[in-house]
Short mmCIF file of C-alpha atoms and ligand atoms in Angstrom, two decimals:
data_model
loop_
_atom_site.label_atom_id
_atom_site.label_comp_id
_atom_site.label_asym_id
_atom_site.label_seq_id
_atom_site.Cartn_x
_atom_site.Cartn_y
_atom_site.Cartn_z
CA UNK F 4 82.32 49.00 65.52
CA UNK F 5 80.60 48.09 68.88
CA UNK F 6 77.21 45.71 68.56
CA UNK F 7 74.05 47.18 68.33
CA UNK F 8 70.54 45.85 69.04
CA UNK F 9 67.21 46.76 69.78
CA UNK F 10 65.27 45.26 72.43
CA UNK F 11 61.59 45.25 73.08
CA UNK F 12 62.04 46.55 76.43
CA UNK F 13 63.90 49.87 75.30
CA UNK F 14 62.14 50.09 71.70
CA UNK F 15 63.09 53.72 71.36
CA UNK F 16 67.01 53.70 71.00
CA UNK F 17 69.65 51.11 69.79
CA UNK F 18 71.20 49.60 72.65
CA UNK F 19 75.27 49.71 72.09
CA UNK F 20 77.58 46.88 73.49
CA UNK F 21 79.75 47.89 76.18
CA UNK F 22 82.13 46.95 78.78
CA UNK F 23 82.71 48.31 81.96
CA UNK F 24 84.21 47.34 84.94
CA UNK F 25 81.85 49.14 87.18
CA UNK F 26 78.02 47.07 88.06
CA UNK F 27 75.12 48.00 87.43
CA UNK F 28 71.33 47.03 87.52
CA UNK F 29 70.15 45.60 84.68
CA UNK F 30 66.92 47.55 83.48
CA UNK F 31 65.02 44.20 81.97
CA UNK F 32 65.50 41.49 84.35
CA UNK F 33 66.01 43.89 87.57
CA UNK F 34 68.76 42.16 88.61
CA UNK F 35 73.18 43.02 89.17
CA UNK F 36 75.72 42.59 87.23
CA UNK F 37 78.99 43.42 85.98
CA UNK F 38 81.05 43.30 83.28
CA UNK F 39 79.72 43.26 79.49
CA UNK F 40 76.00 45.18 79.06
CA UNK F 41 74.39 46.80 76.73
CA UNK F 42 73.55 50.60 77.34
CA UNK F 43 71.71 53.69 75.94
CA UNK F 44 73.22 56.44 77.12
CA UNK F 45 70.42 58.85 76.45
CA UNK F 46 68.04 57.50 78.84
CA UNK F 47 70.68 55.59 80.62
CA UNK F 48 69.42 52.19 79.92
CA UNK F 49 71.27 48.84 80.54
CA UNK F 50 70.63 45.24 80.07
CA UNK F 51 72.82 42.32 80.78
CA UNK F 52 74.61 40.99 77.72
CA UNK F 53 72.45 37.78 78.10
CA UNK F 54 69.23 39.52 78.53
CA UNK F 55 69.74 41.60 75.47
CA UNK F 56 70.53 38.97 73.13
CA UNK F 57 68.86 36.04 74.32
CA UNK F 58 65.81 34.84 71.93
CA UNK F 59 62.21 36.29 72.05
CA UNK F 60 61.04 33.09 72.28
CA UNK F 61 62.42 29.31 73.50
CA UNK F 62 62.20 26.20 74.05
CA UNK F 63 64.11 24.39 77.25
CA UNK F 64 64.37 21.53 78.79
CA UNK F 65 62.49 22.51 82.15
CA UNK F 66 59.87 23.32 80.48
CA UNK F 67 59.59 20.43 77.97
CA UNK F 68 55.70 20.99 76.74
CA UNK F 69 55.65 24.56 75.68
CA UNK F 70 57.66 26.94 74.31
CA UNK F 71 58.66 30.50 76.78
CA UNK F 72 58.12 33.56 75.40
CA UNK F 73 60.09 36.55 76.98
CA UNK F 74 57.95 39.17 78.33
CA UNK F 75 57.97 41.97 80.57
CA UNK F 76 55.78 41.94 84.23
CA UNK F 77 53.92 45.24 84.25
CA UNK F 78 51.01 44.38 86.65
CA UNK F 79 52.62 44.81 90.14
CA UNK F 80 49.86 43.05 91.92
CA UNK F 81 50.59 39.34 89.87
CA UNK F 82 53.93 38.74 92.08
CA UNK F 83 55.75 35.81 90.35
CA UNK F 84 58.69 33.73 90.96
CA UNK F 85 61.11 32.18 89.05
CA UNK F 86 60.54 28.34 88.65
CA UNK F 87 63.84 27.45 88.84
CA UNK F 88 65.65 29.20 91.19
CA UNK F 89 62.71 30.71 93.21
CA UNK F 90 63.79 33.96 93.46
CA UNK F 91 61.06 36.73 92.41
CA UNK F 92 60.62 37.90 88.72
CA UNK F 93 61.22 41.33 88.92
CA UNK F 94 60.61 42.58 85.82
CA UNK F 95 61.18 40.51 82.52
CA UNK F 96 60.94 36.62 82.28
CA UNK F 97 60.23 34.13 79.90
CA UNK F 98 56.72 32.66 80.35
CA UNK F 99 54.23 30.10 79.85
CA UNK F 100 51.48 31.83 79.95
CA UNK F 101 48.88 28.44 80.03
CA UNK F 102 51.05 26.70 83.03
CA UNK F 103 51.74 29.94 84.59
CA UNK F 104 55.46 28.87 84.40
CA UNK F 105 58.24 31.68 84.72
CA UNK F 106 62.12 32.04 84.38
CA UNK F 107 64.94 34.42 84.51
CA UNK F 108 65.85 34.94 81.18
CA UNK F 109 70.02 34.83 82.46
CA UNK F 110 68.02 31.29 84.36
CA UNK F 111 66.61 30.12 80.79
CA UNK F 112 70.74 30.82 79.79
CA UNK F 113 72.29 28.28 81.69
CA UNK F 114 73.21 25.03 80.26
CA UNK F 115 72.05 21.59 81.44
CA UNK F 116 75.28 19.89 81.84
CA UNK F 117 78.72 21.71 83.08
CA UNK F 118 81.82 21.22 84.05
CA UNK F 119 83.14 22.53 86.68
CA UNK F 120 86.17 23.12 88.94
CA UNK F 121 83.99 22.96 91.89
CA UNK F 122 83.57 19.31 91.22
CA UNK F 123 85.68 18.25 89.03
CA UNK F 124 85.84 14.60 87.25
CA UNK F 125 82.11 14.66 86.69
CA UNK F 126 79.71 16.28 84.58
CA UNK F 127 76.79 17.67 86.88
CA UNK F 128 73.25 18.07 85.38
CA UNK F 129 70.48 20.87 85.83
CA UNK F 130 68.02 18.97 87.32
CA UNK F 131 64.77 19.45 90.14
CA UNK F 132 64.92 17.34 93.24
CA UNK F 133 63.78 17.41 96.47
CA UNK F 134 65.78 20.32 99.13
CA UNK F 135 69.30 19.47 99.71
CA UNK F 136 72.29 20.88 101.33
CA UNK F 137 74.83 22.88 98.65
CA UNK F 138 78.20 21.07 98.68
CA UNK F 139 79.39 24.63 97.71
CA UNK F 140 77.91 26.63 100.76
CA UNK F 141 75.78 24.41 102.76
CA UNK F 142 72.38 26.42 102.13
CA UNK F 143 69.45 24.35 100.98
CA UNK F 144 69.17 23.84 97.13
CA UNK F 145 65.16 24.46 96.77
CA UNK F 146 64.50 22.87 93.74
CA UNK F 147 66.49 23.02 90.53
CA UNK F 148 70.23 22.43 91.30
CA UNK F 149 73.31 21.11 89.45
CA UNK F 150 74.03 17.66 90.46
CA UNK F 151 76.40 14.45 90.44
CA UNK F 152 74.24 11.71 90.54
CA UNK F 153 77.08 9.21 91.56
CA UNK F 154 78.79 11.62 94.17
CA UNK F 155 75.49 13.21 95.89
CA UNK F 156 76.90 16.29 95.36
CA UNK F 157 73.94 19.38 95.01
CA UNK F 158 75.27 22.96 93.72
CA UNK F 159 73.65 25.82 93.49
CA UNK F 160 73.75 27.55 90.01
CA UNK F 161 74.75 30.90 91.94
CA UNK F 162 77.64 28.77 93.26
CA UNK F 163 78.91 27.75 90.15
CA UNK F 164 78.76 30.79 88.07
CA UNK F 165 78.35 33.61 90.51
CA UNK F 166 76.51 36.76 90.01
CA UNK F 167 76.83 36.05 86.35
CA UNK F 168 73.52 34.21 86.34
CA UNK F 169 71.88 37.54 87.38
CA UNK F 170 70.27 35.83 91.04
CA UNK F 171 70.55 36.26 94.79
CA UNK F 172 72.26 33.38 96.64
CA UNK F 173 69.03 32.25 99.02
CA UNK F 174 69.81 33.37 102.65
CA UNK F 175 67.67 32.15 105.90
CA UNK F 176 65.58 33.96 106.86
CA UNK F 177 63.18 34.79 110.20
ZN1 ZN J 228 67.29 55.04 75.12
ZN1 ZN J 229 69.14 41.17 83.03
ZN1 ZN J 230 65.73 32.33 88.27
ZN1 ZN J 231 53.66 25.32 79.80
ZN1 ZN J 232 75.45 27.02 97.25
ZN1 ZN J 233 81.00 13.43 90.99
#
């Protein structure tokens, strides 16, 4: 039997676990993807596999003094952007509503030490700095990026796990 949830974005039907090659926008964050989802078919509803089962409510490290709860914008006029990766919350997030603090719930996901194949040897941590060049693709790294301390090496968290993550790799522009 394929997994079923509920989700409080889509409150009407079960949502069903399903893979497909084909992507597809996901319907709570706003953002691609591919691969594993979860889908209504009577409304044609999908959310990533992360944004469907990720918690209501959390507590993370880059936000050490309150816990995020995972809501959904619906007041077009209150633009916000994601604190970590500084790309615009399109639709859900998970929020502090007294610091006015907001991330991507697939953002929230990733993990604050990897290893990686990009850099191998090392273990490179989540953590904010000031802008640096990507080792990956040579675009600035705004704010949060994954980092070996010893090496100097900045990567974007696009760069290490791709459109997986859910966000747009930051082009210049003007
Ligand atoms: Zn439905
Ligand atoms: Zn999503
Ligand atoms: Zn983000
Ligand atoms: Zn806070
Ligand atoms: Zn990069
Ligand atoms: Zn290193």
């Amino acid at each position: 039997m394929p997994k079923k949830i509920t989700h409080f974005t889509h409150p009407k039907h079960p949502l069903v676990q399903t893979l497909i090659d084909r992507r597809f926008k996901c319907d709570g964050c706003k953002y691609p993807g591919s691969g594993l989802r979860y889908y209504c078919d009577i409304f044609d509803f999908v959310l990533h596999d992360r944004c469907a089962t990720c918690p209501p409510a959390l507590h993370i490290f880059a936000h050490p003094l309150h816990p995020l709860t995972q809501v959904a914008r619906t007041d077009p006029a209150d633009p916000r952007v994601c604190d970590l990766c500084r790309e615009p919350v399109r639709r859900t997030s998970y929020r502090c509503v007294a610091c006015g603090f907001d991330l991507h719930p697939l953002c929230a996901m990733l993990p604050p030490t990897v290893e990686a194949e990009l850099h191998s040897g090392h273990a490179l941590s989540l953590v904010p700095a000031i802008p640096q060049p990507c080792s990956a693709c040579g675009e600035v790294c705004l704010v949060w990026r994954y980092r070996c301390i010893p090496c100097k090496v900045n990567l974007h968290p696009q760069c290490l796990f791709g459109w997986q993550v859910g966000m747009k790799k930051t082009t210049h522009r003007g």
